[in-house]
Amino acid sequence: MAIIMFFSLNDISAQNSKPPKLKEATKSEAKVIGLRYNCVHVLDLEKTMKLYREILGFKLADSEVLHGSLEGMLILKLRANDFQINLSVMPPEASGSIGPIGNTNHNHFMLKVNDIGPIGDKLKKEGYELENNNYVQDKYTFFVGPNDEIIGLSSW
């Protein structure tokens, strides 16, 4: 009987004791979490479509005509398996014109990020000029990398 009471008391005290403290969850660091898309500004539609569709095997998945500051720009969304590339075609009246950085009228790629604020802040601190200074609210911006590559960041 004494043995049973001993084990019973140990079980009760073990149940009433507080579990060990777990490590506090730390906020994850802002970082790139994927590729949103690539965009190629089309200068020669016939050659571009031959390359991407006939030679590389992309299929037209969707298209969209933009409005607003890029009125009339056609975006052709081509897919090959699970990879998508966007081709931007300027309307005839705007052919040969390239606007400010970003806005899909340049060759660029858009990276998906989990928190654009700290990344945009770091880029500005390092001297990079951001195309959209409302990047936290708008959830995107573009900048020119050290090799003149145009990089977009998006948290949408």
PDB file of C-alpha atoms in Angstrom:
ATOM      1  CA  MET A   1       0.000   0.000   0.000  1.00  0.00           C
ATOM      2  CA  ALA A   2       2.818   2.393   0.840  1.00  0.00           C
ATOM      3  CA  ILE A   3       4.309   1.749  -2.608  1.00  0.00           C
ATOM      4  CA  ILE A   4       1.003   2.584  -4.345  1.00  0.00           C
ATOM      5  CA  MET A   5       0.649   5.843  -2.353  1.00  0.00           C
ATOM      6  CA  PHE A   6       4.251   6.786  -3.188  1.00  0.00           C
ATOM      7  CA  PHE A   7       3.664   6.401  -6.963  1.00  0.00           C
ATOM      8  CA  SER A   8       0.266   8.149  -6.739  1.00  0.00           C
ATOM      9  CA  LEU A   9       1.798  11.166  -4.976  1.00  0.00           C
ATOM     10  CA  ASN A  10       4.584  11.361  -7.583  1.00  0.00           C
ATOM     11  CA  ASP A  11       1.998  11.297 -10.409  1.00  0.00           C
ATOM     12  CA  ILE A  12      -0.051  14.108  -8.763  1.00  0.00           C
ATOM     13  CA  SER A  13       3.013  16.300  -8.192  1.00  0.00           C
ATOM     14  CA  ALA A  14       4.178  15.711 -11.779  1.00  0.00           C
ATOM     15  CA  GLN A  15       0.764  16.759 -13.113  1.00  0.00           C
ATOM     16  CA  ASN A  16       0.714  19.936 -11.009  1.00  0.00           C
ATOM     17  CA  SER A  17       4.238  21.058 -11.885  1.00  0.00           C
ATOM     18  CA  LYS A  18       4.656  23.670 -14.621  1.00  0.00           C
ATOM     19  CA  PRO A  19       6.087  22.487 -17.950  1.00  0.00           C
ATOM     20  CA  PRO A  20       9.530  23.786 -18.851  1.00  0.00           C
ATOM     21  CA  LYS A  21       9.496  27.147 -20.654  1.00  0.00           C
ATOM     22  CA  LEU A  22       9.625  26.895 -24.416  1.00  0.00           C
ATOM     23  CA  LYS A  23      11.780  29.304 -26.403  1.00  0.00           C
ATOM     24  CA  GLU A  24       9.932  32.444 -27.395  1.00  0.00           C
ATOM     25  CA  ALA A  25       8.985  32.403 -31.057  1.00  0.00           C
ATOM     26  CA  THR A  26      11.173  34.914 -32.845  1.00  0.00           C
ATOM     27  CA  LYS A  27       9.912  36.995 -35.731  1.00  0.00           C
ATOM     28  CA  SER A  28      11.310  35.619 -38.950  1.00  0.00           C
ATOM     29  CA  GLU A  29      13.785  37.735 -40.871  1.00  0.00           C
ATOM     30  CA  ALA A  30      12.554  39.577 -43.975  1.00  0.00           C
ATOM     31  CA  LYS A  31      13.745  37.637 -47.015  1.00  0.00           C
ATOM     32  CA  VAL A  32      13.019  36.514 -50.557  1.00  0.00           C
ATOM     33  CA  ILE A  33      10.591  33.586 -50.558  1.00  0.00           C
ATOM     34  CA  GLY A  34      10.141  32.993 -54.287  1.00  0.00           C
ATOM     35  CA  LEU A  35      10.056  34.316 -57.825  1.00  0.00           C
ATOM     36  CA  ARG A  36       6.819  36.099 -58.701  1.00  0.00           C
ATOM     37  CA  TYR A  37       7.568  36.419 -62.443  1.00  0.00           C
ATOM     38  CA  ASN A  38      10.042  37.390 -65.177  1.00  0.00           C
ATOM     39  CA  CYS A  39       9.128  40.042 -67.731  1.00  0.00           C
ATOM     40  CA  VAL A  40      10.760  40.621 -71.113  1.00  0.00           C
ATOM     41  CA  HIS A  41      10.044  43.849 -72.967  1.00  0.00           C
ATOM     42  CA  VAL A  42       9.332  42.836 -76.579  1.00  0.00           C
ATOM     43  CA  LEU A  43      11.158  44.722 -79.319  1.00  0.00           C
ATOM     44  CA  ASP A  44      10.409  42.248 -82.154  1.00  0.00           C
ATOM     45  CA  LEU A  45       7.151  40.364 -81.617  1.00  0.00           C
ATOM     46  CA  GLU A  46       7.565  37.907 -84.493  1.00  0.00           C
ATOM     47  CA  LYS A  47      11.058  36.756 -83.454  1.00  0.00           C
ATOM     48  CA  THR A  48      10.092  36.732 -79.771  1.00  0.00           C
ATOM     49  CA  MET A  49       7.036  34.525 -80.325  1.00  0.00           C
ATOM     50  CA  LYS A  50       9.027  32.170 -82.564  1.00  0.00           C
ATOM     51  CA  LEU A  51      11.693  31.773 -79.878  1.00  0.00           C
ATOM     52  CA  TYR A  52       9.414  31.329 -76.873  1.00  0.00           C
ATOM     53  CA  ARG A  53       6.583  29.324 -78.499  1.00  0.00           C
ATOM     54  CA  GLU A  54       8.120  27.368 -81.368  1.00  0.00           C
ATOM     55  CA  ILE A  55      11.647  26.765 -80.116  1.00  0.00           C
ATOM     56  CA  LEU A  56      11.311  26.801 -76.303  1.00  0.00           C
ATOM     57  CA  GLY A  57       7.801  25.299 -76.177  1.00  0.00           C
ATOM     58  CA  PHE A  58       5.977  27.928 -74.096  1.00  0.00           C
ATOM     59  CA  LYS A  59       2.180  28.118 -74.480  1.00  0.00           C
ATOM     60  CA  LEU A  60       0.050  31.244 -74.185  1.00  0.00           C
ATOM     61  CA  ALA A  61      -1.675  30.941 -70.792  1.00  0.00           C
ATOM     62  CA  ASP A  62      -3.263  34.389 -70.489  1.00  0.00           C
ATOM     63  CA  SER A  63      -3.037  37.962 -71.730  1.00  0.00           C
ATOM     64  CA  GLU A  64      -3.935  41.342 -70.305  1.00  0.00           C
ATOM     65  CA  VAL A  65      -4.113  44.912 -71.607  1.00  0.00           C
ATOM     66  CA  LEU A  66      -2.929  47.408 -68.986  1.00  0.00           C
ATOM     67  CA  HIS A  67      -4.644  50.693 -68.182  1.00  0.00           C
ATOM     68  CA  GLY A  68      -3.559  53.855 -66.419  1.00  0.00           C
ATOM     69  CA  SER A  69       0.041  55.042 -66.794  1.00  0.00           C
ATOM     70  CA  LEU A  70       0.798  52.069 -69.082  1.00  0.00           C
ATOM     71  CA  GLU A  71      -2.378  52.402 -71.138  1.00  0.00           C
ATOM     72  CA  GLY A  72      -2.552  49.886 -73.944  1.00  0.00           C
ATOM     73  CA  MET A  73       0.464  47.766 -73.002  1.00  0.00           C
ATOM     74  CA  LEU A  74      -0.217  44.123 -73.779  1.00  0.00           C
ATOM     75  CA  ILE A  75       1.105  41.492 -71.361  1.00  0.00           C
ATOM     76  CA  LEU A  76       1.371  37.978 -72.797  1.00  0.00           C
ATOM     77  CA  LYS A  77       1.711  35.345 -70.087  1.00  0.00           C
ATOM     78  CA  LEU A  78       3.489  32.268 -71.418  1.00  0.00           C
ATOM     79  CA  ARG A  79       3.861  29.009 -69.479  1.00  0.00           C
ATOM     80  CA  ALA A  80       6.122  26.008 -69.783  1.00  0.00           C
ATOM     81  CA  ASN A  81       5.133  23.421 -67.166  1.00  0.00           C
ATOM     82  CA  ASP A  82       5.134  25.341 -63.866  1.00  0.00           C
ATOM     83  CA  PHE A  83       7.263  28.284 -65.080  1.00  0.00           C
ATOM     84  CA  GLN A  84       5.713  31.515 -66.374  1.00  0.00           C
ATOM     85  CA  ILE A  85       7.339  34.347 -68.269  1.00  0.00           C
ATOM     86  CA  ASN A  86       5.591  37.597 -69.158  1.00  0.00           C
ATOM     87  CA  LEU A  87       6.177  39.395 -72.450  1.00  0.00           C
ATOM     88  CA  SER A  88       5.274  43.095 -72.495  1.00  0.00           C
ATOM     89  CA  VAL A  89       4.308  44.641 -75.836  1.00  0.00           C
ATOM     90  CA  MET A  90       4.015  48.432 -76.027  1.00  0.00           C
ATOM     91  CA  PRO A  91       1.133  49.894 -78.051  1.00  0.00           C
ATOM     92  CA  PRO A  92       2.165  51.196 -81.512  1.00  0.00           C
ATOM     93  CA  GLU A  93       1.978  54.867 -80.460  1.00  0.00           C
ATOM     94  CA  ALA A  94       4.496  54.188 -77.670  1.00  0.00           C
ATOM     95  CA  SER A  95       6.891  51.944 -79.588  1.00  0.00           C
ATOM     96  CA  GLY A  96      10.513  52.691 -78.871  1.00  0.00           C
ATOM     97  CA  SER A  97       9.723  54.466 -75.616  1.00  0.00           C
ATOM     98  CA  ILE A  98      10.808  53.075 -72.299  1.00  0.00           C
ATOM     99  CA  GLY A  99       9.471  54.818 -69.224  1.00  0.00           C
ATOM    100  CA  PRO A 100      10.884  55.027 -65.713  1.00  0.00           C
ATOM    101  CA  ILE A 101      12.286  51.967 -63.965  1.00  0.00           C
ATOM    102  CA  GLY A 102       9.877  49.099 -63.494  1.00  0.00           C
ATOM    103  CA  ASN A 103       6.232  49.128 -64.507  1.00  0.00           C
ATOM    104  CA  THR A 104       6.656  46.041 -66.751  1.00  0.00           C
ATOM    105  CA  ASN A 105       8.008  48.102 -69.658  1.00  0.00           C
ATOM    106  CA  HIS A 106      11.544  46.871 -68.973  1.00  0.00           C
ATOM    107  CA  ASN A 107      13.232  43.512 -68.849  1.00  0.00           C
ATOM    108  CA  HIS A 108      12.995  42.645 -65.178  1.00  0.00           C
ATOM    109  CA  PHE A 109      12.205  39.948 -62.691  1.00  0.00           C
ATOM    110  CA  MET A 110       9.938  40.261 -59.677  1.00  0.00           C
ATOM    111  CA  LEU A 111      10.942  38.570 -56.436  1.00  0.00           C
ATOM    112  CA  LYS A 112       8.343  37.575 -53.866  1.00  0.00           C
ATOM    113  CA  VAL A 113       9.329  38.666 -50.335  1.00  0.00           C
ATOM    114  CA  ASN A 114       7.739  37.946 -46.972  1.00  0.00           C
ATOM    115  CA  ASP A 115       8.189  41.512 -45.605  1.00  0.00           C
ATOM    116  CA  ILE A 116       9.060  44.296 -48.045  1.00  0.00           C
ATOM    117  CA  GLY A 117       9.561  47.045 -45.412  1.00  0.00           C
ATOM    118  CA  PRO A 118      12.883  45.960 -43.879  1.00  0.00           C
ATOM    119  CA  ILE A 119      14.278  44.918 -47.265  1.00  0.00           C
ATOM    120  CA  GLY A 120      13.354  48.243 -48.905  1.00  0.00           C
ATOM    121  CA  ASP A 121      14.794  50.112 -45.930  1.00  0.00           C
ATOM    122  CA  LYS A 122      18.087  48.172 -46.219  1.00  0.00           C
ATOM    123  CA  LEU A 123      18.293  48.862 -49.959  1.00  0.00           C
ATOM    124  CA  LYS A 124      17.790  52.608 -49.391  1.00  0.00           C
ATOM    125  CA  LYS A 125      20.408  52.597 -46.625  1.00  0.00           C
ATOM    126  CA  GLU A 126      22.859  50.931 -49.052  1.00  0.00           C
ATOM    127  CA  GLY A 127      22.240  53.703 -51.602  1.00  0.00           C
ATOM    128  CA  TYR A 128      19.840  51.952 -53.987  1.00  0.00           C
ATOM    129  CA  GLU A 129      17.189  54.227 -55.491  1.00  0.00           C
ATOM    130  CA  LEU A 130      13.729  52.693 -55.223  1.00  0.00           C
ATOM    131  CA  GLU A 131      11.211  53.411 -57.957  1.00  0.00           C
ATOM    132  CA  ASN A 132       8.295  53.396 -55.502  1.00  0.00           C
ATOM    133  CA  ASN A 133       8.911  54.991 -52.117  1.00  0.00           C
ATOM    134  CA  ASN A 134       5.456  53.863 -50.906  1.00  0.00           C
ATOM    135  CA  TYR A 135       6.658  50.252 -51.107  1.00  0.00           C
ATOM    136  CA  VAL A 136       5.317  49.239 -47.694  1.00  0.00           C
ATOM    137  CA  GLN A 137       1.787  50.437 -48.471  1.00  0.00           C
ATOM    138  CA  ASP A 138       1.803  49.416 -52.159  1.00  0.00           C
ATOM    139  CA  LYS A 139       3.657  46.141 -51.456  1.00  0.00           C
ATOM    140  CA  TYR A 140       6.032  46.490 -54.415  1.00  0.00           C
ATOM    141  CA  THR A 141       8.969  48.456 -55.772  1.00  0.00           C
ATOM    142  CA  PHE A 142      11.700  48.222 -58.415  1.00  0.00           C
ATOM    143  CA  PHE A 143      15.388  49.102 -58.316  1.00  0.00           C
ATOM    144  CA  VAL A 144      18.456  48.742 -60.525  1.00  0.00           C
ATOM    145  CA  GLY A 145      20.982  46.181 -59.354  1.00  0.00           C
ATOM    146  CA  PRO A 146      24.765  46.491 -59.588  1.00  0.00           C
ATOM    147  CA  ASN A 147      24.767  44.906 -63.071  1.00  0.00           C
ATOM    148  CA  ASP A 148      22.032  47.230 -64.412  1.00  0.00           C
ATOM    149  CA  GLU A 149      19.489  44.439 -63.917  1.00  0.00           C
ATOM    150  CA  ILE A 150      16.030  45.648 -62.958  1.00  0.00           C
ATOM    151  CA  ILE A 151      14.754  43.861 -59.874  1.00  0.00           C
ATOM    152  CA  GLY A 152      11.242  44.077 -58.533  1.00  0.00           C
ATOM    153  CA  LEU A 153      10.174  43.209 -54.999  1.00  0.00           C
ATOM    154  CA  SER A 154       6.602  42.244 -54.144  1.00  0.00           C
ATOM    155  CA  SER A 155       4.920  41.210 -50.922  1.00  0.00           C
ATOM    156  CA  TRP A 156       1.496  40.732 -52.530  1.00  0.00           C
TER     157      TRP A 156
END
